[in-house]
Amino acid sequence: MRSRSNSGVRLDGYARLVHQTILCHQNPVTGLLPASYDQKDAWVRDNVYSILAVWGLGLAYRKNADRDEDKAKAYELEQSVVKLMRGLLHCMIRQVDKVESFKYSQSTKDSLHAKYNTKTCATVVGDDQWGHLQLDATSVYLLFLAQMTASEVKAALEALDELDLFGVKGGPQSVIHVLADEVQHCQGRYGCCRFLRDGYKTPKEDPNRLYYEPAELKLFENIECEWPLFWTYFILDGVFSGNAEQVQEYREALEAVLIKGKNGVPLLPELYSVPPDKVDEEYQNPHTVDRVPMGKLPH
């Protein structure tokens, strides 16, 4: 009997983690993933990012298949990806009239919704009851849809044939400018904040408001929540750029903020927030207060 290779054993370990943290929550009918145990809605952005782990593992199984069993696992994982991407596409197809209307109105009421019912693919809130205009979520869906199609994940996605997300007719207004030191401004002890003066999940946030006026954002300065997820991006960046020192730095930082879950599985919290009774202290001495994990676990 042929023994299992080291790579095969490692892939099996990753497969168990993926099933325990992601696929066990996938709806068997729509393929969508709920935001958490408490929030049952399916967010477009969260679903795409979550299923990327499954897609990557499926590709790894296909490339390193030792046995027929590995090929079967690759197929199973890839079909889970197909089911989710089809589910999101079904959600958007049901709002196809909005796509046409948005071309002319540019109104937030005509934008595709940012979240849907996990079980039915239906909308869950009104057009003006949420900040639905999240072009990054729709864009990341289209981007990975095209990449998955190119990687031979078949999902009846021929509608994206000859898709060019960037185009050749872009002008100055379509160019993205990145400040080299921007990361340093967002870096913290537990991760990076999404952007400066981000009030999401802070003790000063008003959960009943969708937006804040620019002058009000001063309230959140120095108490922005920090997201460990961004450190995983630095690890991947270091891997692909061959920067072993960067990989080690952020790997050690990430291990310090992980939380042990069931059966000792390390889980990544959604974010770390300043405790309500420590806000004034953090205002005066930024990045000194010990923060507490909040949000979804795992994220």
Tab-separated table of C-alpha atoms in Angstrom:
chain	number	residue	atom	x	y	z
A	1	MET	CA	0.000	0.000	0.000
A	2	ARG	CA	1.454	3.336	-1.011
A	3	SER	CA	2.165	5.648	1.920
A	4	ARG	CA	0.732	9.152	2.132
A	5	SER	CA	3.148	11.933	1.139
A	6	ASN	CA	3.938	14.756	3.554
A	7	SER	CA	2.139	17.254	1.316
A	8	GLY	CA	-0.940	15.025	1.275
A	9	VAL	CA	-0.986	14.781	5.068
A	10	ARG	CA	-0.701	18.576	5.377
A	11	LEU	CA	-3.511	19.089	2.877
A	12	ASP	CA	-5.737	16.728	4.859
A	13	GLY	CA	-5.070	18.845	7.959
A	14	TYR	CA	-6.039	22.008	6.111
A	15	ALA	CA	-9.154	20.274	4.787
A	16	ARG	CA	-10.284	19.487	8.329
A	17	LEU	CA	-9.803	23.140	9.312
A	18	VAL	CA	-11.758	24.341	6.268
A	19	HIS	CA	-14.654	22.015	7.053
A	20	GLN	CA	-14.710	22.976	10.748
A	21	THR	CA	-14.614	26.730	10.151
A	22	ILE	CA	-16.225	27.337	6.732
A	23	LEU	CA	-17.981	24.511	4.910
A	24	CYS	CA	-19.949	23.302	7.931
A	25	HIS	CA	-21.856	26.612	7.733
A	26	GLN	CA	-22.579	26.513	3.979
A	27	ASN	CA	-26.259	26.379	3.097
A	28	PRO	CA	-26.874	23.104	1.190
A	29	VAL	CA	-29.387	24.706	-1.183
A	30	THR	CA	-28.057	28.173	-2.025
A	31	GLY	CA	-24.399	27.561	-1.192
A	32	LEU	CA	-24.201	30.845	0.725
A	33	LEU	CA	-22.455	31.393	4.049
A	34	PRO	CA	-24.097	33.281	6.938
A	35	ALA	CA	-22.116	36.093	8.531
A	36	SER	CA	-22.062	34.364	11.931
A	37	TYR	CA	-24.142	32.286	14.334
A	38	ASP	CA	-26.102	35.404	15.294
A	39	GLN	CA	-26.194	37.196	11.918
A	40	LYS	CA	-27.750	34.841	9.408
A	41	ASP	CA	-27.549	37.143	6.375
A	42	ALA	CA	-25.027	36.409	3.619
A	43	TRP	CA	-22.683	39.303	2.825
A	44	VAL	CA	-21.248	39.383	-0.685
A	45	ARG	CA	-17.771	40.448	0.411
A	46	ASP	CA	-17.549	37.970	3.321
A	47	ASN	CA	-18.746	35.090	1.156
A	48	VAL	CA	-16.163	35.700	-1.553
A	49	TYR	CA	-13.253	36.069	0.850
A	50	SER	CA	-14.327	32.992	2.824
A	51	ILE	CA	-14.647	30.713	-0.188
A	52	LEU	CA	-11.175	31.671	-1.444
A	53	ALA	CA	-9.671	29.377	1.196
A	54	VAL	CA	-11.766	26.508	-0.176
A	55	TRP	CA	-10.830	27.343	-3.757
A	56	GLY	CA	-7.123	27.505	-2.954
A	57	LEU	CA	-7.253	24.188	-1.117
A	58	GLY	CA	-9.051	22.578	-4.057
A	59	LEU	CA	-6.327	23.774	-6.434
A	60	ALA	CA	-3.654	22.406	-4.091
A	61	TYR	CA	-5.350	18.992	-3.967
A	62	ARG	CA	-5.615	18.913	-7.743
A	63	LYS	CA	-1.937	19.779	-8.171
A	64	ASN	CA	-0.611	17.359	-5.526
A	65	ALA	CA	-3.035	14.478	-5.943
A	66	ASP	CA	-1.406	11.261	-4.684
A	67	ARG	CA	-4.485	9.101	-4.934
A	68	ASP	CA	-7.912	9.019	-6.513
A	69	GLU	CA	-9.189	10.066	-3.100
A	70	ASP	CA	-7.317	13.370	-3.476
A	71	LYS	CA	-8.904	13.995	-6.863
A	72	ALA	CA	-12.292	13.360	-5.287
A	73	LYS	CA	-11.533	15.869	-2.514
A	74	ALA	CA	-10.436	18.434	-5.082
A	75	TYR	CA	-13.704	17.960	-6.950
A	76	GLU	CA	-15.747	18.231	-3.747
A	77	LEU	CA	-14.015	21.444	-2.683
A	78	GLU	CA	-14.316	23.032	-6.115
A	79	GLN	CA	-18.012	22.201	-6.302
A	80	SER	CA	-18.518	23.927	-2.955
A	81	VAL	CA	-16.920	27.002	-4.516
A	82	VAL	CA	-19.131	26.718	-7.593
A	83	LYS	CA	-22.251	26.436	-5.429
A	84	LEU	CA	-21.432	29.614	-3.500
A	85	MET	CA	-20.494	31.672	-6.564
A	86	ARG	CA	-23.652	30.545	-8.333
A	87	GLY	CA	-25.654	31.464	-5.248
A	88	LEU	CA	-24.284	35.005	-5.249
A	89	LEU	CA	-24.880	35.268	-8.988
A	90	HIS	CA	-28.491	34.155	-8.461
A	91	CYS	CA	-28.906	36.897	-5.826
A	92	MET	CA	-27.679	39.533	-8.257
A	93	ILE	CA	-29.653	38.221	-11.244
A	94	ARG	CA	-32.822	38.777	-9.236
A	95	GLN	CA	-31.864	42.475	-9.138
A	96	VAL	CA	-30.945	42.821	-12.785
A	97	ASP	CA	-33.355	45.763	-13.184
A	98	LYS	CA	-31.211	47.732	-10.728
A	99	VAL	CA	-28.134	47.302	-12.897
A	100	GLU	CA	-29.826	49.041	-15.800
A	101	SER	CA	-31.331	51.761	-13.615
A	102	PHE	CA	-28.022	52.525	-11.890
A	103	LYS	CA	-26.375	53.290	-15.242
A	104	TYR	CA	-28.538	56.391	-15.515
A	105	SER	CA	-29.520	57.341	-11.969
A	106	GLN	CA	-26.242	56.691	-10.095
A	107	SER	CA	-28.527	56.517	-7.059
A	108	THR	CA	-27.736	54.434	-3.982
A	109	LYS	CA	-31.324	53.145	-4.146
A	110	ASP	CA	-30.503	51.480	-7.469
A	111	SER	CA	-27.307	49.775	-6.314
A	112	LEU	CA	-27.041	46.027	-5.888
A	113	HIS	CA	-27.618	44.956	-2.307
A	114	ALA	CA	-24.634	44.153	-0.105
A	115	LYS	CA	-26.288	41.263	1.744
A	116	TYR	CA	-28.963	38.650	1.062
A	117	ASN	CA	-31.019	35.955	2.746
A	118	THR	CA	-28.802	32.887	3.135
A	119	LYS	CA	-31.646	30.420	2.586
A	120	THR	CA	-33.578	32.089	-0.255
A	121	CYS	CA	-31.187	34.543	-1.978
A	122	ALA	CA	-33.816	37.232	-1.431
A	123	THR	CA	-33.107	40.762	-0.195
A	124	VAL	CA	-33.305	41.300	3.562
A	125	VAL	CA	-33.576	45.096	3.920
A	126	GLY	CA	-34.964	47.951	1.855
A	127	ASP	CA	-33.023	49.898	-0.754
A	128	ASP	CA	-32.622	52.880	1.575
A	129	GLN	CA	-32.199	50.964	4.850
A	130	TRP	CA	-28.554	50.023	4.396
A	131	GLY	CA	-25.366	51.277	2.786
A	132	HIS	CA	-25.735	49.022	-0.237
A	133	LEU	CA	-23.458	50.986	-2.565
A	134	GLN	CA	-20.375	48.813	-1.958
A	135	LEU	CA	-18.701	48.658	-5.332
A	136	ASP	CA	-15.652	46.921	-3.875
A	137	ALA	CA	-17.780	43.922	-2.886
A	138	THR	CA	-19.295	43.577	-6.355
A	139	SER	CA	-15.899	44.152	-7.964
A	140	VAL	CA	-14.111	41.518	-5.889
A	141	TYR	CA	-16.866	39.052	-6.808
A	142	LEU	CA	-16.378	39.723	-10.526
A	143	LEU	CA	-12.598	39.643	-10.221
A	144	PHE	CA	-12.464	36.217	-8.601
A	145	LEU	CA	-15.268	34.944	-10.782
A	146	ALA	CA	-13.041	35.573	-13.788
A	147	GLN	CA	-9.999	34.037	-12.083
A	148	MET	CA	-11.916	30.925	-11.092
A	149	THR	CA	-13.184	30.522	-14.629
A	150	ALA	CA	-9.618	30.832	-15.914
A	151	SER	CA	-8.496	28.157	-13.433
A	152	GLU	CA	-11.041	25.736	-14.937
A	153	VAL	CA	-13.577	25.929	-12.125
A	154	LYS	CA	-16.651	25.396	-14.268
A	155	ALA	CA	-19.676	27.328	-13.065
A	156	ALA	CA	-21.586	28.251	-16.211
A	157	LEU	CA	-20.011	31.687	-16.116
A	158	GLU	CA	-19.657	32.273	-19.846
A	159	ALA	CA	-21.235	35.704	-19.357
A	160	LEU	CA	-17.787	36.901	-18.278
A	161	ASP	CA	-16.218	35.986	-21.610
A	162	GLU	CA	-13.609	38.575	-22.643
A	163	LEU	CA	-14.150	40.413	-19.364
A	164	ASP	CA	-11.754	43.333	-18.873
A	165	LEU	CA	-12.164	44.827	-15.403
A	166	PHE	CA	-9.729	47.664	-15.969
A	167	GLY	CA	-10.256	48.551	-19.602
A	168	VAL	CA	-7.999	50.474	-21.951
A	169	LYS	CA	-9.897	53.752	-21.918
A	170	GLY	CA	-9.162	54.758	-18.353
A	171	GLY	CA	-8.232	58.346	-17.561
A	172	PRO	CA	-6.668	60.196	-14.610
A	173	GLN	CA	-9.832	59.777	-12.577
A	174	SER	CA	-9.623	55.988	-12.833
A	175	VAL	CA	-6.041	55.755	-11.590
A	176	ILE	CA	-5.520	54.552	-8.014
A	177	HIS	CA	-2.817	56.368	-6.064
A	178	VAL	CA	-1.281	54.672	-3.014
A	179	LEU	CA	0.776	56.458	-0.367
A	180	ALA	CA	3.796	54.331	0.550
A	181	ASP	CA	3.607	55.170	4.269
A	182	GLU	CA	-0.160	54.784	4.615
A	183	VAL	CA	0.201	51.387	6.303
A	184	GLN	CA	2.298	52.863	9.100
A	185	HIS	CA	-0.512	55.274	9.989
A	186	CYS	CA	-2.990	52.372	10.202
A	187	GLN	CA	-0.723	49.919	12.059
A	188	GLY	CA	-1.497	48.973	15.660
A	189	ARG	CA	-0.723	46.376	18.314
A	190	TYR	CA	-3.518	44.035	17.227
A	191	GLY	CA	-3.648	44.644	13.487
A	192	CYS	CA	-4.439	47.560	11.193
A	193	CYS	CA	-7.435	49.858	11.260
A	194	ARG	CA	-9.424	49.939	8.033
A	195	PHE	CA	-8.928	53.680	7.697
A	196	LEU	CA	-8.208	56.586	10.002
A	197	ARG	CA	-11.140	57.765	12.145
A	198	ASP	CA	-13.142	54.586	11.445
A	199	GLY	CA	-15.883	54.422	14.069
A	200	TYR	CA	-17.131	50.892	13.357
A	201	LYS	CA	-17.549	48.842	16.573
A	202	THR	CA	-15.888	51.496	18.741
A	203	PRO	CA	-17.519	52.431	22.082
A	204	LYS	CA	-18.397	55.839	20.601
A	205	GLU	CA	-20.249	54.431	17.593
A	206	ASP	CA	-23.971	55.110	17.199
A	207	PRO	CA	-25.372	51.820	15.799
A	208	ASN	CA	-28.513	53.606	14.597
A	209	ARG	CA	-26.644	55.771	12.098
A	210	LEU	CA	-25.418	54.789	8.641
A	211	TYR	CA	-23.142	57.784	8.061
A	212	TYR	CA	-21.259	60.520	9.925
A	213	GLU	CA	-20.457	64.041	8.848
A	214	PRO	CA	-16.713	64.632	8.279
A	215	ALA	CA	-16.449	66.961	11.282
A	216	GLU	CA	-17.866	64.258	13.573
A	217	LEU	CA	-15.154	61.715	12.737
A	218	LYS	CA	-12.709	63.393	15.118
A	219	LEU	CA	-14.595	61.489	17.813
A	220	PHE	CA	-13.028	58.213	16.616
A	221	GLU	CA	-9.436	59.377	16.261
A	222	ASN	CA	-6.966	57.043	18.055
A	223	ILE	CA	-9.675	54.565	19.128
A	224	GLU	CA	-10.252	52.896	15.725
A	225	CYS	CA	-10.709	49.139	15.927
A	226	GLU	CA	-7.744	47.087	14.757
A	227	TRP	CA	-8.226	44.136	12.373
A	228	PRO	CA	-5.729	41.228	12.569
A	229	LEU	CA	-6.912	40.088	9.128
A	230	PHE	CA	-4.664	42.683	7.473
A	231	TRP	CA	-1.596	41.003	8.954
A	232	THR	CA	-2.433	37.867	6.960
A	233	TYR	CA	-2.141	40.009	3.819
A	234	PHE	CA	1.357	41.078	4.871
A	235	ILE	CA	2.290	37.427	5.379
A	236	LEU	CA	1.087	36.536	1.884
A	237	ASP	CA	2.827	39.590	0.448
A	238	GLY	CA	6.070	38.485	2.099
A	239	VAL	CA	5.687	34.943	0.743
A	240	PHE	CA	5.219	36.104	-2.835
A	241	SER	CA	7.938	38.776	-2.648
A	242	GLY	CA	10.401	36.415	-0.970
A	243	ASN	CA	10.681	38.589	2.146
A	244	ALA	CA	11.211	35.982	4.869
A	245	GLU	CA	11.778	38.639	7.533
A	246	GLN	CA	8.373	40.208	6.862
A	247	VAL	CA	6.677	36.806	6.944
A	248	GLN	CA	8.251	35.976	10.301
A	249	GLU	CA	7.452	39.401	11.788
A	250	TYR	CA	3.751	39.285	10.999
A	251	ARG	CA	3.437	35.572	11.707
A	252	GLU	CA	4.680	36.114	15.254
A	253	ALA	CA	2.422	39.156	15.656
A	254	LEU	CA	-0.580	37.176	14.397
A	255	GLU	CA	0.043	34.230	16.708
A	256	ALA	CA	-0.106	36.617	19.672
A	257	VAL	CA	-3.690	37.693	18.874
A	258	LEU	CA	-5.194	34.338	17.864
A	259	ILE	CA	-7.816	32.736	20.096
A	260	LYS	CA	-8.010	28.996	20.732
A	261	GLY	CA	-11.324	27.564	19.664
A	262	LYS	CA	-12.872	24.113	19.903
A	263	ASN	CA	-10.316	21.286	19.839
A	264	GLY	CA	-7.521	23.834	20.098
A	265	VAL	CA	-8.066	25.243	16.602
A	266	PRO	CA	-6.530	28.753	16.411
A	267	LEU	CA	-9.155	31.294	15.310
A	268	LEU	CA	-8.754	34.844	14.070
A	269	PRO	CA	-11.098	37.421	15.679
A	270	GLU	CA	-12.797	39.944	13.440
A	271	LEU	CA	-11.316	42.894	15.311
A	272	TYR	CA	-9.972	44.223	18.601
A	273	SER	CA	-11.711	47.178	20.249
A	274	VAL	CA	-10.911	49.581	23.086
A	275	PRO	CA	-12.954	48.742	26.225
A	276	PRO	CA	-15.556	51.443	26.990
A	277	ASP	CA	-13.935	52.321	30.313
A	278	LYS	CA	-10.524	52.822	28.689
A	279	VAL	CA	-11.486	55.234	25.899
A	280	ASP	CA	-10.180	58.386	27.614
A	281	GLU	CA	-6.891	56.673	28.394
A	282	GLU	CA	-6.480	55.598	24.754
A	283	TYR	CA	-7.277	59.123	23.557
A	284	GLN	CA	-4.373	60.451	25.613
A	285	ASN	CA	-1.913	57.608	24.981
A	286	PRO	CA	-2.687	55.850	21.669
A	287	HIS	CA	-1.838	52.136	21.319
A	288	THR	CA	-1.248	51.606	25.040
A	289	VAL	CA	-4.561	50.157	26.233
A	290	ASP	CA	-5.118	46.388	26.108
A	291	ARG	CA	-7.976	45.722	23.706
A	292	VAL	CA	-10.679	43.060	23.689
A	293	PRO	CA	-11.725	40.821	20.759
A	294	MET	CA	-15.100	41.580	19.196
A	295	GLY	CA	-17.172	40.635	16.183
A	296	LYS	CA	-17.251	37.312	14.387
A	297	LEU	CA	-15.028	34.404	15.411
A	298	PRO	CA	-13.510	33.151	13.240
A	299	HIS	CA	-13.473	36.114	10.882
